[in-house]
Amino acid sequence: MKVPFLDLSLQHQAVREQVLMALAATYDASRFILGKDVEEFEKNFSATLGYPRALGMNSGTSPLHVASVCGSFGPGDEVITTPFTFISSAWGISYVGAKPVFTDIEEDTFNLDPAKIEAAITPRTKGIVVVHLFGQPARMDEIMALARRRNLFVVEDCAQAVGARYKNTPVGLVGDAGTFSFYPTKNLGGCGEGGAFVSRQDGVFEKARLLRNHGSAQRYHHEMVGFNFRMDGFQGAVLNVKLPHLAAWIARRRAIAARYRAGLKLADVRLPVQPDYGESVHHQFTLLHPRRDALKEHLARHDVGTDLIYPVPLHLQKVYASLGVPRGALPVAERVCDTCLSLPIFPELTDAQVDHVIKTINAF
Ligand SMILES: *Cc1c(COP(=O)(O)O)cnc(C)c1O
């Protein structure tokens, strides 16, 4: 039996007719930039997931950049973030000339460890970029308590956590700004690039709205240096078709994760814990194993696709070598990068495929 790590074509076959009809309507109206499809998506996204409002953007990286501007991060400032994430989580900090300060993670949740954040705060610390990695919310109460004491601006990178809640609050509304990606492989993916920005603060949200569109609320009148970070109409149209399926897709991801948890018996495998403050939406299902590379090869030999997400922590990336953080400085993140293995988890996987993965791992 073949089990691909990810097969997006199955989802796209299922919604093909609806998506193509929506795209045709957008095409016929020549509604290519923002416009009705994007406005409808912003409304539907907010209403479905519990946001007061949302801004559609052109990627998941752009809202992180916007959030750094809203937080007034700049040269001389330090912004704390996790070393175990996709590189974009740190890009927003670097784009505005601030310094990313990587602090270590918890092995159990793969997210920032509040105690390590506290130890890294200096008089120059201006903010924290929290990542809800793999769909698992981070420990926001502890992080927000630190942030309030020091008046830090908190950005939540929710690229992998669309649909997740921290306690009763949708991710992205706990901190000062929340960002999403609709990159095709994400839990809610467009047919191209896309992203969104949310904030519980009116001032932050309205500033982000201006920044998205050339610093302009009124055409040809510009209030600040802005960007062209607008979502295009085709992505709004696709996302409007897919959004109503998100809850069922998340439920299926959770069912697959539960099946993995119940079935995986291999000694020395470590599974992520499920904290009671917020259930993961399982963008990834990632285990730790001391012989990760051999386990990956064993699975490949049995037609099971896996991936290393992520093989190198951000402080050891060439781009951040100038920060001078040596190997050994963030031992948990480094160990996790050396031993992590992400298993197939997408809504269209069958139980038989999941059982084949489990059986193959247990036989290693
Ligand atoms: C995908 C992702 C992003 C960036 O999204 P793009 O849409 O690819 O720009 C940012 N942060 C995390 C954690 C991501 O997984």
mmCIF file of C-alpha atoms and ligand atoms in Angstrom:
data_model
loop_
_atom_site.group_PDB
_atom_site.id
_atom_site.type_symbol
_atom_site.label_atom_id
_atom_site.label_comp_id
_atom_site.label_asym_id
_atom_site.label_seq_id
_atom_site.Cartn_x
_atom_site.Cartn_y
_atom_site.Cartn_z
ATOM 1 C CA MET A 1 0.000 0.000 0.000
ATOM 2 C CA LYS A 2 1.229 3.459 -0.938
ATOM 3 C CA VAL A 3 0.897 6.298 1.553
ATOM 4 C CA PRO A 4 2.094 9.647 0.198
ATOM 5 C CA PHE A 5 3.237 12.254 2.710
ATOM 6 C CA LEU A 6 0.724 14.635 1.144
ATOM 7 C CA ASP A 7 -1.532 14.488 -1.915
ATOM 8 C CA LEU A 8 -3.272 17.811 -2.538
ATOM 9 C CA SER A 9 -4.896 16.621 -5.755
ATOM 10 C CA LEU A 10 -7.485 14.558 -3.819
ATOM 11 C CA GLN A 11 -8.883 17.657 -2.091
ATOM 12 C CA HIS A 12 -8.790 19.605 -5.329
ATOM 13 C CA GLN A 13 -10.703 16.914 -7.201
ATOM 14 C CA ALA A 14 -13.408 16.993 -4.516
ATOM 15 C CA VAL A 15 -14.079 20.742 -4.904
ATOM 16 C CA ARG A 16 -13.099 21.035 -8.570
ATOM 17 C CA GLU A 17 -16.441 22.043 -10.092
ATOM 18 C CA GLN A 18 -17.258 24.580 -7.379
ATOM 19 C CA VAL A 19 -13.801 26.145 -7.546
ATOM 20 C CA LEU A 20 -13.789 26.392 -11.326
ATOM 21 C CA MET A 21 -17.254 27.983 -11.305
ATOM 22 C CA ALA A 22 -16.171 30.527 -8.696
ATOM 23 C CA LEU A 23 -13.004 31.309 -10.664
ATOM 24 C CA ALA A 24 -15.014 31.779 -13.850
ATOM 25 C CA ALA A 25 -17.308 34.304 -12.132
ATOM 26 C CA THR A 26 -14.311 36.244 -10.840
ATOM 27 C CA TYR A 27 -12.702 36.124 -14.268
ATOM 28 C CA ASP A 28 -15.855 37.281 -16.037
ATOM 29 C CA ALA A 29 -16.163 40.243 -13.650
ATOM 30 C CA SER A 30 -12.417 41.020 -14.011
ATOM 31 C CA ARG A 31 -12.314 41.181 -10.204
ATOM 32 C CA PHE A 32 -8.612 40.521 -9.835
ATOM 33 C CA ILE A 33 -7.354 42.516 -6.814
ATOM 34 C CA LEU A 34 -9.226 42.588 -3.465
ATOM 35 C CA GLY A 35 -12.888 43.256 -4.438
ATOM 36 C CA LYS A 36 -16.016 41.252 -3.694
ATOM 37 C CA ASP A 37 -14.454 37.772 -3.441
ATOM 38 C CA VAL A 38 -11.825 38.911 -0.948
ATOM 39 C CA GLU A 39 -14.325 40.972 1.063
ATOM 40 C CA GLU A 40 -16.640 37.960 1.237
ATOM 41 C CA PHE A 41 -13.767 35.758 2.293
ATOM 42 C CA GLU A 42 -12.781 38.201 5.041
ATOM 43 C CA LYS A 43 -16.373 38.159 6.315
ATOM 44 C CA ASN A 44 -16.780 34.384 6.053
ATOM 45 C CA PHE A 45 -13.395 33.707 7.656
ATOM 46 C CA SER A 46 -14.210 36.019 10.585
ATOM 47 C CA ALA A 47 -17.732 34.683 11.079
ATOM 48 C CA THR A 48 -16.698 31.018 10.812
ATOM 49 C CA LEU A 49 -13.692 31.190 13.118
ATOM 50 C CA GLY A 50 -14.682 33.910 15.588
ATOM 51 C CA TYR A 51 -12.661 36.971 14.563
ATOM 52 C CA PRO A 52 -14.086 40.497 14.784
ATOM 53 C CA ARG A 53 -12.653 41.106 11.274
ATOM 54 C CA ALA A 54 -9.806 39.973 9.032
ATOM 55 C CA LEU A 55 -7.633 41.293 6.208
ATOM 56 C CA GLY A 56 -6.845 39.089 3.205
ATOM 57 C CA MET A 57 -3.207 39.363 2.152
ATOM 58 C CA ASN A 58 -0.922 38.012 -0.538
ATOM 59 C CA SER A 59 0.980 35.472 1.634
ATOM 60 C CA GLY A 60 1.539 34.380 5.214
ATOM 61 C CA THR A 61 4.872 36.195 5.303
ATOM 62 C CA SER A 62 3.403 39.635 4.486
ATOM 63 C CA PRO A 63 1.167 39.855 7.589
ATOM 64 C CA LEU A 64 4.212 38.992 9.727
ATOM 65 C CA HIS A 65 6.002 41.966 8.148
ATOM 66 C CA VAL A 66 2.949 44.168 8.742
ATOM 67 C CA ALA A 67 2.739 42.981 12.369
ATOM 68 C CA SER A 68 6.361 44.058 12.948
ATOM 69 C CA VAL A 69 5.533 47.538 11.630
ATOM 70 C CA CYS A 70 2.395 47.673 13.834
ATOM 71 C CA GLY A 71 4.527 46.675 16.843
ATOM 72 C CA SER A 72 6.996 49.478 15.958
ATOM 73 C CA PHE A 73 9.867 46.986 15.919
ATOM 74 C CA GLY A 74 13.001 48.532 14.439
ATOM 75 C CA PRO A 75 16.795 48.808 14.545
ATOM 76 C CA GLY A 76 18.155 48.332 18.056
ATOM 77 C CA ASP A 77 15.116 46.321 19.169
ATOM 78 C CA GLU A 78 15.155 42.675 20.131
ATOM 79 C CA VAL A 79 12.193 40.444 19.334
ATOM 80 C CA ILE A 80 11.999 36.983 20.876
ATOM 81 C CA THR A 81 10.886 34.044 18.759
ATOM 82 C CA THR A 82 11.270 30.294 18.402
ATOM 83 C CA PRO A 83 14.143 28.596 16.578
ATOM 84 C CA PHE A 84 11.892 25.652 15.631
ATOM 85 C CA THR A 85 9.622 26.993 12.897
ATOM 86 C CA PHE A 86 9.528 27.926 9.232
ATOM 87 C CA ILE A 87 11.938 30.772 8.444
ATOM 88 C CA SER A 88 9.104 33.273 7.792
ATOM 89 C CA SER A 89 8.358 33.512 11.506
ATOM 90 C CA ALA A 90 11.643 35.432 11.837
ATOM 91 C CA TRP A 91 11.500 37.325 8.517
ATOM 92 C CA GLY A 92 9.071 39.935 9.815
ATOM 93 C CA ILE A 93 11.558 40.800 12.570
ATOM 94 C CA SER A 94 14.508 41.013 10.176
ATOM 95 C CA TYR A 95 12.630 43.003 7.496
ATOM 96 C CA VAL A 96 12.249 45.984 9.872
ATOM 97 C CA GLY A 97 15.862 45.853 11.062
ATOM 98 C CA ALA A 98 15.149 44.385 14.504
ATOM 99 C CA LYS A 99 17.135 41.485 15.942
ATOM 100 C CA PRO A 100 15.525 38.046 16.305
ATOM 101 C CA VAL A 101 16.384 36.497 19.671
ATOM 102 C CA PHE A 102 15.770 32.765 19.541
ATOM 103 C CA THR A 103 14.791 31.089 22.818
ATOM 104 C CA ASP A 104 14.415 27.371 23.396
ATOM 105 C CA ILE A 105 11.247 25.310 23.077
ATOM 106 C CA GLU A 106 9.398 22.700 25.117
ATOM 107 C CA GLU A 107 10.015 19.197 23.818
ATOM 108 C CA ASP A 108 6.404 18.277 24.620
ATOM 109 C CA THR A 109 4.610 20.855 22.459
ATOM 110 C CA PHE A 110 7.452 22.037 20.154
ATOM 111 C CA ASN A 111 6.487 25.614 21.110
ATOM 112 C CA LEU A 112 8.238 28.448 22.975
ATOM 113 C CA ASP A 113 9.043 27.721 26.625
ATOM 114 C CA PRO A 114 7.800 30.710 28.714
ATOM 115 C CA ALA A 115 10.616 30.283 31.274
ATOM 116 C CA LYS A 116 13.224 30.634 28.500
ATOM 117 C CA ILE A 117 11.489 33.750 27.180
ATOM 118 C CA GLU A 118 11.601 35.332 30.621
ATOM 119 C CA ALA A 119 15.336 34.665 30.925
ATOM 120 C CA ALA A 120 15.979 36.302 27.523
ATOM 121 C CA ILE A 121 14.134 39.573 28.121
ATOM 122 C CA THR A 122 16.433 42.629 28.203
ATOM 123 C CA PRO A 123 15.742 46.373 28.241
ATOM 124 C CA ARG A 124 15.879 46.228 24.419
ATOM 125 C CA THR A 125 13.167 43.568 24.089
ATOM 126 C CA LYS A 126 10.232 45.008 22.155
ATOM 127 C CA GLY A 127 8.082 42.020 21.304
ATOM 128 C CA ILE A 128 7.531 38.287 20.964
ATOM 129 C CA VAL A 129 6.581 36.348 17.828
ATOM 130 C CA VAL A 130 4.808 33.232 19.089
ATOM 131 C CA VAL A 131 4.286 30.339 16.644
ATOM 132 C CA HIS A 132 1.517 27.782 17.125
ATOM 133 C CA LEU A 133 3.605 25.144 15.434
ATOM 134 C CA PHE A 134 2.031 22.143 13.701
ATOM 135 C CA GLY A 135 -1.383 23.486 14.770
ATOM 136 C CA GLN A 136 -0.704 23.225 18.515
ATOM 137 C CA PRO A 137 -1.418 26.462 20.427
ATOM 138 C CA ALA A 138 1.485 27.751 22.528
ATOM 139 C CA ARG A 139 1.244 28.595 26.266
ATOM 140 C CA MET A 140 -0.353 31.999 25.798
ATOM 141 C CA ASP A 141 -1.339 32.785 29.412
ATOM 142 C CA GLU A 142 2.257 32.577 30.604
ATOM 143 C CA ILE A 143 3.554 34.427 27.538
ATOM 144 C CA MET A 144 0.959 37.219 27.826
ATOM 145 C CA ALA A 145 1.716 37.640 31.552
ATOM 146 C CA LEU A 146 5.400 38.242 30.677
ATOM 147 C CA ALA A 147 4.445 40.555 27.826
ATOM 148 C CA ARG A 148 2.108 42.687 29.947
ATOM 149 C CA ARG A 149 4.715 43.112 32.669
ATOM 150 C CA ARG A 150 7.240 44.396 30.095
ATOM 151 C CA ASN A 151 4.822 46.091 27.692
ATOM 152 C CA LEU A 152 5.831 43.818 24.804
ATOM 153 C CA PHE A 153 3.903 43.541 21.506
ATOM 154 C CA VAL A 154 2.883 39.933 20.892
ATOM 155 C CA VAL A 155 2.460 38.532 17.368
ATOM 156 C CA GLU A 156 0.891 35.105 16.909
ATOM 157 C CA ASP A 157 2.053 33.268 13.783
ATOM 158 C CA CYS A 158 -1.025 31.103 13.139
ATOM 159 C CA ALA A 159 0.084 29.918 9.672
ATOM 160 C CA GLN A 160 -0.270 26.286 10.760
ATOM 161 C CA ALA A 161 -3.086 26.760 13.269
ATOM 162 C CA VAL A 162 -6.117 28.066 11.383
ATOM 163 C CA GLY A 163 -9.209 26.907 13.297
ATOM 164 C CA ALA A 164 -7.362 26.327 16.589
ATOM 165 C CA ARG A 165 -8.386 27.915 19.887
ATOM 166 C CA TYR A 166 -6.405 28.804 22.988
ATOM 167 C CA LYS A 167 -8.861 28.013 25.784
ATOM 168 C CA ASN A 168 -11.944 29.725 24.297
ATOM 169 C CA THR A 169 -10.183 32.308 22.165
ATOM 170 C CA PRO A 170 -9.367 31.736 18.495
ATOM 171 C CA VAL A 171 -5.592 31.829 17.976
ATOM 172 C CA GLY A 172 -4.483 35.265 16.816
ATOM 173 C CA LEU A 173 -6.784 37.170 19.184
ATOM 174 C CA VAL A 174 -4.869 36.450 22.390
ATOM 175 C CA GLY A 175 -1.867 38.568 21.441
ATOM 176 C CA ASP A 176 -1.788 41.937 19.681
ATOM 177 C CA ALA A 177 -1.767 40.636 16.087
ATOM 178 C CA GLY A 178 -2.378 37.278 14.419
ATOM 179 C CA THR A 179 -1.185 36.094 11.025
ATOM 180 C CA PHE A 180 -2.290 33.269 8.719
ATOM 181 C CA SER A 181 -1.017 31.608 5.564
ATOM 182 C CA PHE A 182 -3.134 30.026 2.838
ATOM 183 C CA TYR A 183 -0.152 28.475 1.081
ATOM 184 C CA PRO A 184 -1.596 25.425 -0.716
ATOM 185 C CA THR A 185 -0.263 22.855 1.774
ATOM 186 C CA LYS A 186 -1.690 24.601 4.839
ATOM 187 C CA ASN A 187 -4.871 23.324 6.549
ATOM 188 C CA LEU A 188 -6.808 25.936 4.554
ATOM 189 C CA GLY A 189 -4.928 26.383 1.287
ATOM 190 C CA GLY A 190 -5.526 28.564 -1.743
ATOM 191 C CA CYS A 191 -4.565 27.826 -5.338
ATOM 192 C CA GLY A 192 -1.559 30.114 -5.098
ATOM 193 C CA GLU A 193 -0.214 32.445 -2.432
ATOM 194 C CA GLY A 194 -2.403 33.927 0.294
ATOM 195 C CA GLY A 195 -2.560 35.010 3.906
ATOM 196 C CA ALA A 196 -4.527 37.007 6.470
ATOM 197 C CA PHE A 197 -4.106 39.392 9.366
ATOM 198 C CA VAL A 198 -6.287 39.706 12.472
ATOM 199 C CA SER A 199 -6.148 41.815 15.622
ATOM 200 C CA ARG A 200 -8.412 42.423 18.599
ATOM 201 C CA GLN A 201 -7.152 46.033 18.633
ATOM 202 C CA ASP A 202 -8.862 48.513 16.309
ATOM 203 C CA GLY A 203 -5.763 50.715 16.009
ATOM 204 C CA VAL A 204 -3.526 47.823 15.011
ATOM 205 C CA PHE A 205 -6.087 46.465 12.563
ATOM 206 C CA GLU A 206 -6.679 49.800 10.835
ATOM 207 C CA LYS A 207 -2.942 50.415 10.530
ATOM 208 C CA ALA A 208 -2.530 46.967 8.977
ATOM 209 C CA ARG A 209 -5.299 47.770 6.502
ATOM 210 C CA LEU A 210 -3.393 50.858 5.346
ATOM 211 C CA LEU A 211 -0.046 49.027 5.227
ATOM 212 C CA ARG A 212 -1.548 46.287 3.031
ATOM 213 C CA ASN A 213 -2.495 48.788 0.340
ATOM 214 C CA HIS A 214 0.282 51.364 -0.186
ATOM 215 C CA GLY A 215 -0.424 53.197 3.097
ATOM 216 C CA SER A 216 -3.643 54.385 1.555
ATOM 217 C CA ALA A 217 -7.309 54.494 2.593
ATOM 218 C CA GLN A 218 -8.312 56.838 -0.217
ATOM 219 C CA ARG A 219 -7.005 56.259 -3.725
ATOM 220 C CA TYR A 220 -3.868 58.320 -4.510
ATOM 221 C CA HIS A 221 -3.691 59.650 -0.933
ATOM 222 C CA HIS A 222 -0.912 58.014 1.141
ATOM 223 C CA GLU A 223 -0.595 58.328 4.923
ATOM 224 C CA MET A 224 2.470 56.165 5.541
ATOM 225 C CA VAL A 225 5.038 54.053 3.720
ATOM 226 C CA GLY A 226 2.994 51.027 2.772
ATOM 227 C CA PHE A 227 3.241 47.790 0.821
ATOM 228 C CA ASN A 228 1.397 45.992 -1.909
ATOM 229 C CA PHE A 229 0.263 43.016 0.183
ATOM 230 C CA ARG A 230 -3.274 42.699 -1.265
ATOM 231 C CA MET A 231 -4.968 39.336 -1.744
ATOM 232 C CA ASP A 232 -6.034 38.651 -5.299
ATOM 233 C CA GLY A 233 -9.614 37.931 -6.266
ATOM 234 C CA PHE A 234 -8.953 34.375 -7.464
ATOM 235 C CA GLN A 235 -7.602 33.377 -4.047
ATOM 236 C CA GLY A 236 -10.614 34.911 -2.305
ATOM 237 C CA ALA A 237 -12.896 32.931 -4.642
ATOM 238 C CA VAL A 238 -11.072 29.619 -3.994
ATOM 239 C CA LEU A 239 -10.920 30.152 -0.238
ATOM 240 C CA ASN A 240 -14.660 30.934 -0.111
ATOM 241 C CA VAL A 241 -15.327 27.512 -1.630
ATOM 242 C CA LYS A 242 -12.931 25.698 0.701
ATOM 243 C CA LEU A 243 -13.689 27.448 4.001
ATOM 244 C CA PRO A 244 -16.996 25.622 4.685
ATOM 245 C CA HIS A 245 -15.042 22.329 4.599
ATOM 246 C CA LEU A 246 -12.413 23.393 7.122
ATOM 247 C CA ALA A 247 -14.203 22.120 10.244
ATOM 248 C CA ALA A 248 -14.651 18.645 8.728
ATOM 249 C CA TRP A 249 -11.050 18.602 7.495
ATOM 250 C CA ILE A 250 -9.797 19.495 10.994
ATOM 251 C CA ALA A 251 -12.030 16.813 12.527
ATOM 252 C CA ARG A 252 -10.545 14.245 10.142
ATOM 253 C CA ARG A 253 -6.983 15.369 10.978
ATOM 254 C CA ARG A 254 -7.807 14.946 14.671
ATOM 255 C CA ALA A 255 -9.238 11.483 14.069
ATOM 256 C CA ILE A 256 -6.084 10.450 12.208
ATOM 257 C CA ALA A 257 -3.918 11.821 15.040
ATOM 258 C CA ALA A 258 -5.985 9.856 17.575
ATOM 259 C CA ARG A 259 -5.515 6.701 15.486
ATOM 260 C CA TYR A 260 -1.744 7.252 15.421
ATOM 261 C CA ARG A 261 -1.707 7.801 19.199
ATOM 262 C CA ALA A 262 -3.697 4.671 19.907
ATOM 263 C CA GLY A 263 -1.717 2.508 17.506
ATOM 264 C CA LEU A 264 1.921 3.567 17.757
ATOM 265 C CA LYS A 265 3.712 1.210 20.148
ATOM 266 C CA LEU A 266 7.336 1.360 19.004
ATOM 267 C CA ALA A 267 9.717 1.722 21.942
ATOM 268 C CA ASP A 268 11.570 5.036 22.087
ATOM 269 C CA VAL A 269 8.993 6.886 19.988
ATOM 270 C CA ARG A 270 7.965 10.157 21.585
ATOM 271 C CA LEU A 271 4.643 11.686 20.604
ATOM 272 C CA PRO A 272 3.712 15.320 21.183
ATOM 273 C CA VAL A 273 1.634 15.792 24.360
ATOM 274 C CA GLN A 274 -1.827 17.315 24.164
ATOM 275 C CA PRO A 275 -2.070 20.130 26.718
ATOM 276 C CA ASP A 276 -5.540 20.851 28.094
ATOM 277 C CA TYR A 277 -5.505 24.571 27.167
ATOM 278 C CA GLY A 278 -5.886 24.098 23.438
ATOM 279 C CA GLU A 279 -6.371 21.193 21.075
ATOM 280 C CA SER A 280 -4.099 20.946 18.052
ATOM 281 C CA VAL A 281 -5.533 21.192 14.538
ATOM 282 C CA HIS A 282 -2.722 18.819 13.487
ATOM 283 C CA HIS A 283 -1.161 20.572 10.550
ATOM 284 C CA GLN A 284 1.579 18.009 11.151
ATOM 285 C CA PHE A 285 1.838 14.852 13.228
ATOM 286 C CA THR A 286 5.458 14.791 14.294
ATOM 287 C CA LEU A 287 7.167 12.147 16.417
ATOM 288 C CA LEU A 288 10.661 11.995 17.871
ATOM 289 C CA HIS A 289 12.872 8.942 17.547
ATOM 290 C CA PRO A 290 16.603 8.584 18.306
ATOM 291 C CA ARG A 291 17.137 6.675 15.008
ATOM 292 C CA ARG A 292 15.013 9.017 12.949
ATOM 293 C CA ASP A 293 16.949 8.654 9.681
ATOM 294 C CA ALA A 294 16.800 4.858 9.758
ATOM 295 C CA LEU A 295 13.092 4.971 10.624
ATOM 296 C CA LYS A 296 12.494 7.336 7.686
ATOM 297 C CA GLU A 297 14.286 4.919 5.309
ATOM 298 C CA HIS A 298 12.362 1.956 6.702
ATOM 299 C CA LEU A 299 9.074 3.771 6.049
ATOM 300 C CA ALA A 300 10.185 4.755 2.532
ATOM 301 C CA ARG A 301 10.959 1.105 1.784
ATOM 302 C CA HIS A 302 7.346 0.338 2.712
ATOM 303 C CA ASP A 303 5.957 3.131 0.484
ATOM 304 C CA VAL A 304 5.263 5.555 3.308
ATOM 305 C CA GLY A 305 6.194 9.169 2.627
ATOM 306 C CA THR A 306 7.503 11.249 5.554
ATOM 307 C CA ASP A 307 9.221 14.597 5.872
ATOM 308 C CA LEU A 308 11.753 16.331 8.123
ATOM 309 C CA ILE A 309 9.954 19.418 9.406
ATOM 310 C CA TYR A 310 12.291 21.081 10.332
ATOM 311 C CA PRO A 311 15.834 19.705 9.861
ATOM 312 C CA VAL A 312 17.743 22.858 10.889
ATOM 313 C CA PRO A 313 16.782 25.309 13.662
ATOM 314 C CA LEU A 314 16.764 28.988 12.695
ATOM 315 C CA HIS A 315 19.777 29.960 14.845
ATOM 316 C CA LEU A 316 21.912 27.487 12.848
ATOM 317 C CA GLN A 317 20.737 28.730 9.432
ATOM 318 C CA LYS A 318 23.414 30.500 7.392
ATOM 319 C CA VAL A 319 21.254 33.627 7.173
ATOM 320 C CA TYR A 320 21.406 34.029 10.974
ATOM 321 C CA ALA A 321 25.049 32.996 11.491
ATOM 322 C CA SER A 322 25.896 36.654 12.161
ATOM 323 C CA LEU A 323 23.796 36.509 15.353
ATOM 324 C CA GLY A 324 26.553 34.254 16.733
ATOM 325 C CA VAL A 325 24.317 31.696 18.460
ATOM 326 C CA PRO A 326 26.400 28.480 18.503
ATOM 327 C CA ARG A 327 25.253 24.880 18.261
ATOM 328 C CA GLY A 328 24.501 23.740 21.794
ATOM 329 C CA ALA A 329 22.931 27.062 22.806
ATOM 330 C CA LEU A 330 19.339 25.870 22.280
ATOM 331 C CA PRO A 331 19.614 22.150 23.052
ATOM 332 C CA VAL A 332 15.937 21.209 22.984
ATOM 333 C CA ALA A 333 15.293 22.733 19.552
ATOM 334 C CA GLU A 334 18.503 21.169 18.218
ATOM 335 C CA ARG A 335 17.624 17.721 19.569
ATOM 336 C CA VAL A 336 14.114 17.991 18.147
ATOM 337 C CA CYS A 337 15.500 18.932 14.700
ATOM 338 C CA ASP A 338 17.829 15.914 14.862
ATOM 339 C CA THR A 339 15.139 13.417 15.863
ATOM 340 C CA CYS A 340 11.817 14.655 14.424
ATOM 341 C CA LEU A 341 9.859 12.895 11.734
ATOM 342 C CA SER A 342 6.524 14.084 10.366
ATOM 343 C CA LEU A 343 4.022 11.407 9.312
ATOM 344 C CA PRO A 344 1.336 11.674 6.622
ATOM 345 C CA ILE A 345 -1.695 13.539 7.987
ATOM 346 C CA PHE A 346 -4.185 15.008 5.540
ATOM 347 C CA PRO A 347 -7.971 14.670 5.552
ATOM 348 C CA GLU A 348 -8.200 12.340 2.545
ATOM 349 C CA LEU A 349 -5.983 9.618 4.078
ATOM 350 C CA THR A 350 -7.938 6.410 4.650
ATOM 351 C CA ASP A 351 -7.921 4.469 7.914
ATOM 352 C CA ALA A 352 -6.283 1.596 6.046
ATOM 353 C CA GLN A 353 -3.434 3.895 5.007
ATOM 354 C CA VAL A 354 -3.023 5.174 8.567
ATOM 355 C CA ASP A 355 -2.972 1.578 9.834
ATOM 356 C CA HIS A 356 -0.283 0.722 7.286
ATOM 357 C CA VAL A 357 1.868 3.572 8.644
ATOM 358 C CA ILE A 358 1.290 2.396 12.226
ATOM 359 C CA LYS A 359 2.071 -1.238 11.422
ATOM 360 C CA THR A 360 5.214 -0.267 9.544
ATOM 361 C CA ILE A 361 6.492 1.901 12.376
ATOM 362 C CA ASN A 362 5.700 -0.721 15.029
ATOM 363 C CA ALA A 363 7.674 -3.285 13.011
ATOM 364 C CA PHE A 364 10.814 -1.092 12.891
HETATM 365 C C1 LIG B 1 3.794 28.724 5.877
HETATM 366 C C2 LIG B 1 4.284 29.492 7.052
HETATM 367 C C3 LIG B 1 4.531 30.876 7.000
HETATM 368 C C4 LIG B 1 4.555 31.677 5.752
HETATM 369 O O1 LIG B 1 3.591 31.567 4.881
HETATM 370 P P1 LIG B 1 3.740 31.886 3.304
HETATM 371 O O2 LIG B 1 2.315 31.939 2.936
HETATM 372 O O3 LIG B 1 4.487 30.756 2.707
HETATM 373 O O4 LIG B 1 4.427 33.197 3.150
HETATM 374 C C5 LIG B 1 4.883 31.528 8.156
HETATM 375 N N1 LIG B 1 5.035 30.875 9.312
HETATM 376 C C6 LIG B 1 4.844 29.554 9.407
HETATM 377 C C7 LIG B 1 5.012 28.889 10.742
HETATM 378 C C8 LIG B 1 4.485 28.823 8.278
HETATM 379 O O5 LIG B 1 4.309 27.487 8.390
#
